[in-house]
Amino acid sequence: MALSAHQRRRRHLISDSLPTGFAPEAGAPIARLWILRLLNRGGAKLLKDISDHATLAQHLGVALEPAPNAEDDESDADSAFDTAPAPELTAALIRRQLRSAEADPASHQLPEPLASNLSALTHKLGLGSSAVQVLAFCILLANDNQLEECCNALGSLNDNRSMSILEHLLDLPLAQVRTTLAHHSPLHQSGLLRMEHGTHYMSSKFDLLSVEFSARIVHDRLEPIEVLRGLLNLAPA
């Protein structure tokens, strides 16, 4: 793996700690869980296709610490940094982090205000739990750069492969995923979420109501009427 100038000047060790709270550089705990499930499923091949392990590790909340000799004589340290490899996530480390995340209740909860917004929307539109999970995943996929990069590292996906990945990441039966994304489903009929047929990268397989909707529902508390207005505005005349 080629080293950037920044990586050559720094040397890190990856610890096994995976905090469950929010940090400026980290994603929502449930999004980190999805990334870990994806990386564990993809194994070494998928990890190889992700170029910046340091940024991904930081996003996952895996601490990157200076090597023990980082405080040695500056000239000696600089020499060591110039030849140090970039930190890498390994399949074994991913498995350990995944076990920790799966056991943590915080990793199975949606972040606020997204959770409250979807709860209110569910009540108004009568969405089932599977539809909420799929919608939440697609919303966070549109807002979490590392989740997007890891999913897109899978390459172009057809409908069946995309739904199989959702089955695995969301721990839902495949039949429920198919029903949730079907043309007659409430998500599709309402315009909240529609699947693009054909072969696309994961981030392009799903069309949300709007770019503004996908951003605001994660960051702002919305009244259901605001979303309903958006649906009406997009409805055909």
Short mmCIF file of C-alpha atoms in Angstrom, two decimals:
data_model
loop_
_atom_site.label_atom_id
_atom_site.label_comp_id
_atom_site.label_asym_id
_atom_site.label_seq_id
_atom_site.Cartn_x
_atom_site.Cartn_y
_atom_site.Cartn_z
CA MET A 1 0.00 0.00 0.00
CA ALA A 2 1.47 3.36 -1.00
CA LEU A 3 2.13 5.75 1.87
CA SER A 4 1.17 9.40 1.86
CA ALA A 5 3.62 11.95 3.23
CA HIS A 6 1.39 12.32 6.28
CA GLN A 7 1.35 8.58 6.90
CA ARG A 8 5.12 8.32 6.56
CA ARG A 9 5.57 10.96 9.27
CA ARG A 10 3.40 9.16 11.75
CA ARG A 11 3.36 5.70 13.23
CA HIS A 12 0.34 4.24 14.95
CA LEU A 13 -0.72 1.15 16.81
CA ILE A 14 -4.38 0.15 16.60
CA SER A 15 -5.95 -0.64 19.96
CA ASP A 16 -9.02 -2.82 20.41
CA SER A 17 -11.18 -0.18 22.11
CA LEU A 18 -14.44 0.64 20.36
CA PRO A 19 -16.35 3.43 22.13
CA THR A 20 -20.11 3.37 21.71
CA GLY A 21 -20.73 7.09 22.17
CA PHE A 22 -20.43 9.82 19.60
CA ALA A 23 -17.14 11.45 18.72
CA PRO A 24 -16.52 14.17 16.11
CA GLU A 25 -14.66 11.74 13.85
CA ALA A 26 -16.89 8.73 14.50
CA GLY A 27 -20.17 7.62 13.01
CA ALA A 28 -23.34 6.58 14.78
CA PRO A 29 -22.88 3.31 16.72
CA ILE A 30 -25.41 1.47 14.52
CA ALA A 31 -23.65 2.64 11.35
CA ARG A 32 -20.34 1.42 12.77
CA LEU A 33 -22.00 -1.94 13.45
CA TRP A 34 -23.14 -2.13 9.83
CA ILE A 35 -19.62 -1.31 8.62
CA LEU A 36 -18.12 -4.00 10.85
CA ARG A 37 -20.65 -6.57 9.63
CA LEU A 38 -19.83 -5.64 6.05
CA LEU A 39 -16.07 -5.81 6.59
CA ASN A 40 -16.37 -9.13 8.41
CA ARG A 41 -18.42 -10.55 5.54
CA GLY A 42 -16.07 -9.16 2.87
CA GLY A 43 -12.93 -10.35 4.66
CA ALA A 44 -9.40 -9.55 3.55
CA LYS A 45 -10.46 -8.91 -0.06
CA LEU A 46 -12.80 -6.08 0.88
CA LEU A 47 -10.29 -4.61 3.32
CA LYS A 48 -7.71 -4.57 0.53
CA ASP A 49 -10.07 -2.51 -1.63
CA ILE A 50 -10.37 0.20 1.04
CA SER A 51 -7.45 2.58 0.62
CA ASP A 52 -7.40 4.58 3.86
CA HIS A 53 -7.50 2.26 6.86
CA ALA A 54 -6.42 5.02 9.25
CA THR A 55 -9.45 7.19 8.47
CA LEU A 56 -11.79 4.21 8.61
CA ALA A 57 -10.36 3.07 11.94
CA GLN A 58 -10.82 6.56 13.34
CA HIS A 59 -14.40 6.63 12.10
CA LEU A 60 -15.08 3.26 13.72
CA GLY A 61 -13.74 4.60 17.00
CA VAL A 62 -10.70 2.34 17.01
CA ALA A 63 -7.99 4.35 18.76
CA LEU A 64 -4.80 5.10 16.86
CA GLU A 65 -1.95 5.63 19.31
CA PRO A 66 1.68 6.74 18.82
CA ALA A 67 4.20 3.92 18.86
CA PRO A 68 6.13 3.50 22.15
CA ASN A 69 9.25 5.12 20.68
CA ALA A 70 7.38 8.22 19.51
CA GLU A 71 8.98 10.31 22.25
CA ASP A 72 12.54 9.21 21.47
CA ASP A 73 15.14 11.56 20.07
CA GLU A 74 13.48 13.56 17.30
CA SER A 75 15.98 12.65 14.62
CA ASP A 76 15.77 8.94 15.44
CA ALA A 77 11.98 9.10 15.59
CA ASP A 78 11.76 10.88 12.25
CA SER A 79 13.93 8.20 10.70
CA ALA A 80 11.65 5.50 12.11
CA PHE A 81 8.50 7.31 10.95
CA ASP A 82 9.80 7.57 7.40
CA THR A 83 9.85 3.78 7.06
CA ALA A 84 6.86 2.86 9.27
CA PRO A 85 3.93 1.18 7.51
CA ALA A 86 0.52 2.79 7.55
CA PRO A 87 -1.85 1.35 10.15
CA GLU A 88 -4.09 -1.36 8.79
CA LEU A 89 -7.30 -2.97 9.89
CA THR A 90 -7.04 -6.75 9.83
CA ALA A 91 -9.73 -9.40 9.56
CA ALA A 92 -8.93 -10.58 13.10
CA LEU A 93 -9.29 -7.06 14.51
CA ILE A 94 -12.60 -6.59 12.67
CA ARG A 95 -13.93 -9.83 14.18
CA ARG A 96 -13.00 -8.70 17.70
CA GLN A 97 -14.57 -5.28 17.19
CA LEU A 98 -17.70 -6.84 15.71
CA ARG A 99 -18.18 -9.13 18.72
CA SER A 100 -17.91 -6.11 21.00
CA ALA A 101 -20.33 -4.05 18.92
CA GLU A 102 -22.90 -6.84 18.61
CA ALA A 103 -22.98 -7.17 22.42
CA ASP A 104 -23.44 -3.44 22.98
CA PRO A 105 -27.13 -2.32 23.10
CA ALA A 106 -26.13 1.16 21.87
CA SER A 107 -25.04 -0.38 18.56
CA HIS A 108 -28.60 -1.49 17.86
CA GLN A 109 -30.26 1.89 18.35
CA LEU A 110 -30.74 4.67 15.83
CA PRO A 111 -29.18 8.03 16.70
CA GLU A 112 -31.26 11.05 17.61
CA PRO A 113 -33.00 12.93 16.14
CA LEU A 114 -33.29 10.31 13.38
CA ALA A 115 -34.97 7.81 15.71
CA SER A 116 -37.64 10.28 16.84
CA ASN A 117 -38.22 11.54 13.31
CA LEU A 118 -38.72 8.03 11.95
CA SER A 119 -40.96 7.09 14.88
CA ALA A 120 -43.26 10.02 14.14
CA LEU A 121 -43.18 9.28 10.42
CA THR A 122 -43.96 5.62 11.02
CA HIS A 123 -47.02 6.56 13.02
CA LYS A 124 -48.31 8.83 10.24
CA LEU A 125 -47.57 6.53 7.30
CA GLY A 126 -48.03 3.14 8.97
CA LEU A 127 -44.57 1.83 8.08
CA GLY A 128 -43.56 -1.56 9.43
CA SER A 129 -40.38 -2.22 11.39
CA SER A 130 -38.56 -3.69 8.38
CA ALA A 131 -39.38 -0.62 6.29
CA VAL A 132 -38.07 1.64 9.05
CA GLN A 133 -34.80 -0.32 9.24
CA VAL A 134 -34.25 -0.22 5.49
CA LEU A 135 -35.14 3.48 5.33
CA ALA A 136 -32.83 4.27 8.26
CA PHE A 137 -29.96 2.40 6.58
CA CYS A 138 -30.40 4.30 3.32
CA ILE A 139 -30.59 7.62 5.17
CA LEU A 140 -27.38 6.95 7.08
CA LEU A 141 -25.75 5.62 3.91
CA ALA A 142 -26.40 9.04 2.38
CA ASN A 143 -24.89 10.81 5.39
CA ASP A 144 -21.98 8.62 6.48
CA ASN A 145 -19.01 8.84 4.11
CA GLN A 146 -17.25 5.78 5.50
CA LEU A 147 -20.37 3.61 5.34
CA GLU A 148 -20.79 4.76 1.75
CA GLU A 149 -17.15 4.04 0.87
CA CYS A 150 -17.23 0.56 2.40
CA CYS A 151 -20.49 -0.32 0.61
CA ASN A 152 -19.21 1.07 -2.69
CA ALA A 153 -16.01 -0.98 -2.32
CA LEU A 154 -18.22 -3.96 -3.15
CA GLY A 155 -18.45 -2.64 -6.70
CA SER A 156 -21.52 -2.50 -8.92
CA LEU A 157 -24.42 -4.54 -7.56
CA ASN A 158 -27.57 -5.92 -9.14
CA ASP A 159 -30.90 -5.99 -7.30
CA ASN A 160 -30.44 -9.45 -5.80
CA ARG A 161 -26.94 -8.72 -4.48
CA SER A 162 -28.05 -5.41 -3.00
CA MET A 163 -30.95 -7.01 -1.16
CA SER A 164 -28.71 -9.83 0.04
CA ILE A 165 -26.35 -7.26 1.56
CA LEU A 166 -29.26 -5.52 3.29
CA GLU A 167 -30.38 -8.90 4.60
CA HIS A 168 -26.98 -9.41 6.19
CA LEU A 169 -26.31 -5.90 7.48
CA LEU A 170 -29.77 -5.33 8.94
CA ASP A 171 -30.28 -8.93 10.10
CA LEU A 172 -33.60 -9.18 8.29
CA PRO A 173 -35.09 -12.12 6.40
CA LEU A 174 -34.50 -11.70 2.67
CA ALA A 175 -38.22 -12.04 2.00
CA GLN A 176 -38.92 -9.02 4.21
CA VAL A 177 -36.27 -6.99 2.41
CA ARG A 178 -37.84 -7.86 -0.96
CA THR A 179 -41.31 -6.95 0.27
CA THR A 180 -40.06 -3.70 1.79
CA LEU A 181 -38.51 -2.58 -1.50
CA ALA A 182 -41.22 -3.90 -3.82
CA HIS A 183 -43.03 -1.56 -6.20
CA HIS A 184 -46.25 -1.89 -4.20
CA SER A 185 -44.58 -1.25 -0.83
CA PRO A 186 -45.45 1.82 1.28
CA LEU A 187 -41.89 3.12 0.92
CA HIS A 188 -42.04 2.99 -2.86
CA GLN A 189 -45.61 4.17 -3.22
CA SER A 190 -45.04 7.12 -0.87
CA GLY A 191 -41.84 8.17 -2.65
CA LEU A 192 -39.80 8.03 0.54
CA LEU A 193 -37.49 5.36 -0.87
CA ARG A 194 -37.26 3.63 -4.22
CA MET A 195 -34.74 1.10 -5.46
CA GLU A 196 -32.99 1.76 -8.77
CA HIS A 197 -33.13 -1.39 -10.84
CA GLY A 198 -30.11 -2.52 -12.79
CA THR A 199 -26.48 -2.54 -11.72
CA HIS A 200 -25.27 0.33 -9.55
CA TYR A 201 -22.97 1.07 -6.65
CA MET A 202 -24.74 0.64 -3.34
CA SER A 203 -25.01 4.38 -2.71
CA SER A 204 -26.77 4.81 -6.06
CA LYS A 205 -29.18 1.88 -5.71
CA PHE A 206 -31.63 3.73 -3.50
CA ASP A 207 -33.40 7.03 -4.17
CA LEU A 208 -34.59 8.90 -1.09
CA LEU A 209 -37.30 11.54 -1.08
CA SER A 210 -34.72 14.30 -1.61
CA VAL A 211 -31.17 15.27 -0.68
CA GLU A 212 -32.56 17.84 1.74
CA PHE A 213 -34.77 15.22 3.38
CA SER A 214 -31.89 12.78 3.91
CA ALA A 215 -29.78 15.48 5.55
CA ARG A 216 -32.42 17.17 7.68
CA ILE A 217 -33.98 14.00 9.09
CA VAL A 218 -30.60 13.08 10.59
CA HIS A 219 -29.72 16.52 11.99
CA ASP A 220 -33.03 18.31 12.70
CA ARG A 221 -36.19 17.42 14.53
CA LEU A 222 -38.86 17.42 11.85
CA GLU A 223 -42.61 17.56 12.15
CA PRO A 224 -44.21 14.75 10.13
CA ILE A 225 -46.20 17.38 8.26
CA GLU A 226 -42.93 18.71 6.81
CA VAL A 227 -42.17 15.32 5.29
CA LEU A 228 -45.74 14.87 4.13
CA ARG A 229 -45.59 18.22 2.37
CA GLY A 230 -42.45 17.02 0.60
CA LEU A 231 -44.27 13.90 -0.55
CA LEU A 232 -47.15 15.98 -1.86
CA ASN A 233 -44.76 18.31 -3.70
CA LEU A 234 -43.19 15.33 -5.49
CA ALA A 235 -46.49 13.69 -6.35
CA PRO A 236 -47.44 13.77 -10.05
CA ALA A 237 -49.96 16.40 -10.99
#
